[in-house]
């Protein structure tokens, strides 16, 4: 069995089980040094390796990386082709590192939109890493949250029409069953790089109560120290989920809670 030695940093507060990252700023990173955008993507792939390894070593249970959005298909054909080639190379080259770190890779998104060879490579990497018992690495590929919700709704409607689902019983748990990955718990911490303060159609349902952290550096410069900064910030957060801070456990209610 493959699993790294877990060394969890202690910032005196909670540690996120599931981290989601919007990896942004590859193009800007390259342009800032007079290089073409694709060089930023290449360097960004290196960051993916470093951050995946760090998270696995720290005992993060799930890491979801926004690698390519449904909207990204609108980019110039050359850039899209480059990204697809890079993806395929990454999925082959990273296998030994993923295996060494006990990482199980899965994709979420409209992966059928990927070029056939990239999809085949993706399925093979999912298969090869499928038995690993360490961290789950979810790559969001051709992913869009509105697309995911529309796809889910299609499934709901089909099952309702087939008599498999009673519309009156539909609740939040039903909806979840029709999402791309109904099993993995919601992200606790959502990080975005390159200083941008938006979600760009990422995990809108699942990130309802995620804690947000925006790093100013572009993705190629996001390193272990940056990750630790995000974790330190997370450790200071108070998560309430709409409730109150010091909600009293079972059996006690003083009627005067703060929060
Ligand atoms: C993120 O970097 C990578 C992808 C979206 C594929 P960008 O390519 O968005 O870089 P910027 O935001 O233009 O700098
Ligand atoms: C979000 O970044 C998508 C990914 C990181 C894959 P974008 O660069 O595509 O987002 P916008 O266009 O700045 O919102
Ligand atoms: Mg961007």
Short mmCIF file of C-alpha atoms and ligand atoms in Angstrom, two decimals:
data_model
loop_
_atom_site.label_atom_id
_atom_site.label_comp_id
_atom_site.label_asym_id
_atom_site.label_seq_id
_atom_site.Cartn_x
_atom_site.Cartn_y
_atom_site.Cartn_z
CA UNK A 1 0.00 0.00 0.00
CA UNK A 2 1.27 3.45 -0.84
CA UNK A 3 0.84 6.27 1.59
CA UNK A 4 3.31 9.03 2.54
CA UNK A 5 4.29 9.79 6.12
CA UNK A 6 1.71 12.31 7.18
CA UNK A 7 3.10 15.50 8.70
CA UNK A 8 0.24 17.83 9.40
CA UNK A 9 1.15 21.45 10.22
CA UNK A 10 -0.39 22.68 13.45
CA UNK A 11 -1.68 26.23 13.50
CA UNK A 12 -3.73 25.69 16.62
CA UNK A 13 -7.03 25.47 14.79
CA UNK A 14 -8.98 23.32 12.35
CA UNK A 15 -7.33 21.75 9.33
CA UNK A 16 -9.28 21.40 6.04
CA UNK A 17 -10.12 17.89 4.92
CA UNK A 18 -10.93 19.03 1.41
CA UNK A 19 -9.16 21.88 -0.40
CA UNK A 20 -10.31 23.22 -3.77
CA UNK A 21 -8.04 25.48 -5.82
CA UNK A 22 -8.76 27.80 -8.73
CA UNK A 23 -5.33 27.77 -10.35
CA UNK A 24 -5.24 31.17 -12.00
CA UNK A 25 -2.62 33.50 -13.46
CA UNK A 26 -0.47 31.24 -15.65
CA UNK A 27 -0.75 33.64 -18.58
CA UNK A 28 0.05 36.71 -16.50
CA UNK A 29 3.03 34.96 -14.92
CA UNK A 30 4.49 34.26 -18.37
CA UNK A 31 3.68 37.66 -19.81
CA UNK A 32 5.34 39.37 -16.83
CA UNK A 33 8.61 37.83 -17.95
CA UNK A 34 8.12 38.48 -21.61
CA UNK A 35 7.22 34.86 -22.37
CA UNK A 36 4.27 33.44 -24.26
CA UNK A 37 1.27 32.34 -22.18
CA UNK A 38 1.93 28.64 -22.76
CA UNK A 39 5.16 28.85 -20.75
CA UNK A 40 3.02 29.81 -17.78
CA UNK A 41 0.92 26.68 -18.26
CA UNK A 42 4.06 24.58 -18.38
CA UNK A 43 5.33 26.05 -15.13
CA UNK A 44 1.85 25.72 -13.68
CA UNK A 45 2.00 21.96 -14.21
CA UNK A 46 5.10 21.88 -12.01
CA UNK A 47 3.17 23.70 -9.28
CA UNK A 48 0.42 21.09 -9.57
CA UNK A 49 2.98 18.43 -8.72
CA UNK A 50 4.42 20.37 -5.77
CA UNK A 51 1.08 21.27 -4.25
CA UNK A 52 -0.40 17.81 -4.77
CA UNK A 53 2.62 16.26 -3.06
CA UNK A 54 2.53 18.77 -0.19
CA UNK A 55 -1.19 18.22 0.39
CA UNK A 56 -0.74 14.43 0.35
CA UNK A 57 2.13 14.71 2.83
CA UNK A 58 0.05 16.94 5.10
CA UNK A 59 -2.81 14.47 5.19
CA UNK A 60 -5.36 16.46 3.20
CA UNK A 61 -8.11 13.97 2.30
CA UNK A 62 -9.25 15.54 -0.98
CA UNK A 63 -7.80 18.15 -3.30
CA UNK A 64 -9.83 19.49 -6.20
CA UNK A 65 -7.95 21.46 -8.86
CA UNK A 66 -9.73 23.59 -11.43
CA UNK A 67 -7.62 22.76 -14.47
CA UNK A 68 -9.87 23.63 -17.41
CA UNK A 69 -13.31 25.17 -17.43
CA UNK A 70 -16.13 24.65 -19.95
CA UNK A 71 -15.66 28.34 -20.74
CA UNK A 72 -11.95 27.83 -21.47
CA UNK A 73 -12.85 26.15 -24.79
CA UNK A 74 -13.43 29.72 -26.01
CA UNK A 75 -9.70 30.45 -25.87
CA UNK A 76 -7.58 30.52 -29.06
CA UNK A 77 -7.33 27.09 -30.62
CA UNK A 78 -3.56 27.00 -30.22
CA UNK A 79 -3.73 27.58 -26.48
CA UNK A 80 -6.46 24.95 -26.06
CA UNK A 81 -4.43 22.43 -28.06
CA UNK A 82 -1.38 23.17 -25.95
CA UNK A 83 -3.35 22.68 -22.73
CA UNK A 84 -4.75 19.36 -23.96
CA UNK A 85 -1.28 18.12 -24.90
CA UNK A 86 0.06 19.29 -21.54
CA UNK A 87 -2.76 17.48 -19.77
CA UNK A 88 -1.97 14.24 -21.55
CA UNK A 89 1.74 14.54 -20.78
CA UNK A 90 0.98 15.35 -17.13
CA UNK A 91 -1.33 12.34 -16.79
CA UNK A 92 1.44 10.00 -17.97
CA UNK A 93 4.46 11.63 -16.34
CA UNK A 94 2.86 12.05 -12.95
CA UNK A 95 1.88 8.42 -12.48
CA UNK A 96 5.04 7.47 -10.49
CA UNK A 97 4.67 10.54 -8.23
CA UNK A 98 0.99 9.87 -7.68
CA UNK A 99 1.73 6.23 -6.86
CA UNK A 100 4.57 7.15 -4.50
CA UNK A 101 2.29 9.54 -2.63
CA UNK A 102 -0.67 7.17 -2.58
CA UNK A 103 -2.82 9.61 -4.53
CA UNK A 104 -5.99 8.48 -6.31
CA UNK A 105 -6.84 10.64 -9.32
CA UNK A 106 -10.38 11.22 -10.57
CA UNK A 107 -11.80 13.76 -13.01
CA UNK A 108 -14.97 15.79 -12.70
CA UNK A 109 -16.55 17.70 -15.56
CA UNK A 110 -17.75 17.09 -19.09
CA UNK A 111 -14.72 14.93 -19.80
CA UNK A 112 -16.29 13.51 -22.96
CA UNK A 113 -15.48 16.88 -24.54
CA UNK A 114 -11.73 16.16 -24.21
CA UNK A 115 -9.80 14.93 -27.26
CA UNK A 116 -10.00 11.16 -27.51
CA UNK A 117 -6.34 10.50 -26.69
CA UNK A 118 -6.41 12.77 -23.61
CA UNK A 119 -9.56 11.06 -22.39
CA UNK A 120 -8.02 7.62 -22.87
CA UNK A 121 -4.92 8.69 -20.93
CA UNK A 122 -7.10 10.17 -18.22
CA UNK A 123 -9.07 6.93 -17.81
CA UNK A 124 -5.82 4.97 -17.68
CA UNK A 125 -4.37 7.19 -14.93
CA UNK A 126 -7.64 6.91 -13.00
CA UNK A 127 -7.39 3.14 -13.33
CA UNK A 128 -3.70 2.90 -12.39
CA UNK A 129 -4.14 5.06 -9.27
CA UNK A 130 -7.60 3.70 -8.46
CA UNK A 131 -6.51 1.50 -5.55
CA UNK A 132 -4.38 4.12 -3.80
CA UNK A 133 -5.60 4.81 -0.29
CA UNK A 134 -4.10 8.24 0.34
CA UNK A 135 -5.42 11.56 -0.90
CA UNK A 136 -8.08 11.89 -3.58
CA UNK A 137 -6.99 14.30 -6.32
CA UNK A 138 -9.95 15.52 -8.35
CA UNK A 139 -9.10 17.29 -11.58
CA UNK A 140 -11.87 19.54 -12.84
CA UNK A 141 -11.68 19.22 -16.62
CA UNK A 142 -14.12 20.84 -18.99
CA UNK A 143 -15.86 21.67 -15.73
CA UNK A 144 -18.47 24.33 -15.16
CA UNK A 145 -20.75 24.47 -12.18
CA UNK A 146 -23.79 25.60 -14.17
CA UNK A 147 -23.11 22.81 -16.66
CA UNK A 148 -22.90 20.36 -13.76
CA UNK A 149 -26.22 21.57 -12.35
CA UNK A 150 -27.84 21.39 -15.78
CA UNK A 151 -26.49 17.86 -16.25
CA UNK A 152 -27.79 16.92 -12.79
CA UNK A 153 -31.20 18.33 -13.59
CA UNK A 154 -31.32 16.29 -16.77
CA UNK A 155 -30.74 13.15 -14.70
CA UNK A 156 -33.40 14.16 -12.20
CA UNK A 157 -35.95 14.84 -14.95
CA UNK A 158 -35.21 11.56 -16.71
CA UNK A 159 -35.59 9.53 -13.52
CA UNK A 160 -38.76 11.38 -12.59
CA UNK A 161 -40.27 10.67 -16.00
CA UNK A 162 -39.26 7.03 -15.75
CA UNK A 163 -41.08 6.83 -12.42
CA UNK A 164 -37.85 6.21 -10.48
CA UNK A 165 -38.09 9.46 -8.56
CA UNK A 166 -41.08 11.11 -6.91
CA UNK A 167 -40.77 14.91 -7.45
CA UNK A 168 -42.30 15.54 -4.04
CA UNK A 169 -39.39 13.78 -2.34
CA UNK A 170 -36.65 15.84 -4.06
CA UNK A 171 -34.43 17.57 -1.53
CA UNK A 172 -30.80 18.69 -1.28
CA UNK A 173 -29.56 15.14 -0.83
CA UNK A 174 -31.37 14.08 -4.01
CA UNK A 175 -29.68 16.87 -5.94
CA UNK A 176 -26.29 15.83 -4.63
CA UNK A 177 -26.79 12.29 -5.90
CA UNK A 178 -26.95 13.65 -9.46
CA UNK A 179 -23.76 15.75 -9.28
CA UNK A 180 -20.53 14.51 -10.93
CA UNK A 181 -19.15 13.24 -7.62
CA UNK A 182 -21.89 12.66 -5.04
CA UNK A 183 -19.52 11.05 -2.54
CA UNK A 184 -16.67 13.45 -1.76
CA UNK A 185 -17.59 15.88 1.04
CA UNK A 186 -17.77 19.58 0.15
CA UNK A 187 -14.57 21.63 0.09
CA UNK A 188 -13.70 23.27 3.41
CA UNK A 189 -11.20 25.70 1.94
CA UNK A 190 -11.34 27.31 -1.51
CA UNK A 191 -8.13 28.97 -2.67
CA UNK A 192 -7.77 31.21 -5.71
CA UNK A 193 -4.43 32.50 -6.97
CA UNK A 194 -3.51 35.65 -8.91
CA UNK A 195 -5.54 37.93 -6.65
CA UNK A 196 -8.85 37.46 -8.43
CA UNK A 197 -11.94 37.59 -6.19
CA UNK A 198 -14.40 35.43 -8.08
CA UNK A 199 -15.48 31.80 -8.38
CA UNK A 200 -15.56 31.62 -12.20
CA UNK A 201 -18.26 28.95 -12.23
CA UNK A 202 -16.41 26.55 -9.90
CA UNK A 203 -18.27 24.26 -7.46
CA UNK A 204 -21.09 26.74 -6.85
CA UNK A 205 -23.22 24.14 -5.10
CA UNK A 206 -20.42 22.45 -3.18
CA UNK A 207 -18.63 25.61 -2.04
CA UNK A 208 -21.70 27.10 -0.34
CA UNK A 209 -19.92 27.12 3.01
CA UNK A 210 -16.28 26.90 1.94
CA UNK A 211 -13.84 29.32 3.53
CA UNK A 212 -12.22 31.48 0.87
CA UNK A 213 -8.57 32.41 0.57
CA UNK A 214 -7.15 34.55 -2.22
CA UNK A 215 -3.40 34.48 -2.81
CA UNK A 216 -1.86 37.37 -4.69
CA UNK A 217 0.77 35.30 -6.46
CA UNK A 218 0.13 33.69 -9.83
CA UNK A 219 -0.26 29.91 -9.88
CA UNK A 220 3.32 29.14 -11.04
CA UNK A 221 4.58 30.98 -7.93
CA UNK A 222 2.16 29.30 -5.51
CA UNK A 223 4.45 27.12 -3.40
CA UNK A 224 4.40 25.21 -0.13
CA UNK A 225 4.92 28.45 1.85
CA UNK A 226 1.87 29.96 0.14
CA UNK A 227 -0.13 26.84 0.92
CA UNK A 228 0.90 27.06 4.58
CA UNK A 229 -0.28 30.68 4.63
CA UNK A 230 -3.69 29.58 3.40
CA UNK A 231 -3.82 26.81 6.01
CA UNK A 232 -2.83 29.21 8.75
CA UNK A 233 -5.59 31.57 7.70
CA UNK A 234 -8.08 28.68 7.64
CA UNK A 235 -7.09 27.66 11.16
CA UNK A 236 -8.23 31.08 12.40
CA UNK A 237 -11.70 30.89 10.82
CA UNK A 238 -14.86 30.20 12.72
CA UNK A 239 -17.27 28.09 10.72
CA UNK A 240 -20.89 28.52 11.65
CA UNK A 241 -22.91 27.12 8.73
CA UNK A 242 -25.65 29.58 9.58
CA UNK A 243 -25.72 28.55 13.22
CA UNK A 244 -24.13 30.15 16.25
CA UNK A 245 -20.51 30.10 17.35
CA UNK A 246 -20.58 28.22 20.60
CA UNK A 247 -23.65 26.17 19.81
CA UNK A 248 -24.21 23.98 22.83
CA UNK A 249 -23.96 20.26 22.27
CA UNK A 250 -26.75 17.77 22.91
CA UNK A 251 -28.49 18.22 26.23
CA UNK A 252 -27.73 21.88 26.88
CA UNK A 253 -29.12 25.17 25.66
CA UNK A 254 -28.53 28.32 27.62
CA UNK A 255 -30.67 30.38 25.26
CA UNK A 256 -28.00 33.10 25.14
CA UNK A 257 -25.50 32.06 22.53
CA UNK A 258 -23.31 34.54 20.75
CA UNK A 259 -22.21 34.44 17.15
C1 LIG B 1 -5.06 29.53 -15.37
O1 LIG B 1 -4.27 30.55 -15.89
C2 LIG B 1 -5.02 28.29 -16.22
C3 LIG B 1 -6.26 28.03 -16.99
C4 LIG B 1 -7.37 28.71 -16.88
C5 LIG B 1 -6.23 26.92 -17.92
P1 LIG B 1 -4.81 31.54 -17.00
O2 LIG B 1 -4.52 30.95 -18.33
O3 LIG B 1 -6.23 31.87 -16.76
O4 LIG B 1 -3.87 32.80 -16.76
P2 LIG B 1 -4.34 34.32 -16.74
O5 LIG B 1 -5.47 34.43 -15.78
O6 LIG B 1 -4.75 34.66 -18.13
O7 LIG B 1 -3.14 35.06 -16.29
C1 LIG B 2 -10.76 29.89 -13.99
O1 LIG B 2 -9.82 30.74 -14.51
C2 LIG B 2 -10.66 28.55 -14.66
C3 LIG B 2 -9.52 27.75 -14.28
C4 LIG B 2 -8.63 28.05 -13.37
C5 LIG B 2 -9.38 26.50 -14.98
P1 LIG B 2 -10.16 31.70 -15.74
O2 LIG B 2 -8.92 32.48 -15.99
O3 LIG B 2 -10.69 30.93 -16.87
O4 LIG B 2 -11.32 32.60 -15.14
P2 LIG B 2 -11.76 34.07 -15.49
O5 LIG B 2 -12.03 34.10 -16.98
O6 LIG B 2 -10.63 34.98 -15.13
O7 LIG B 2 -12.96 34.33 -14.66
MG1 LIG B 3 -7.19 33.35 -15.73
#
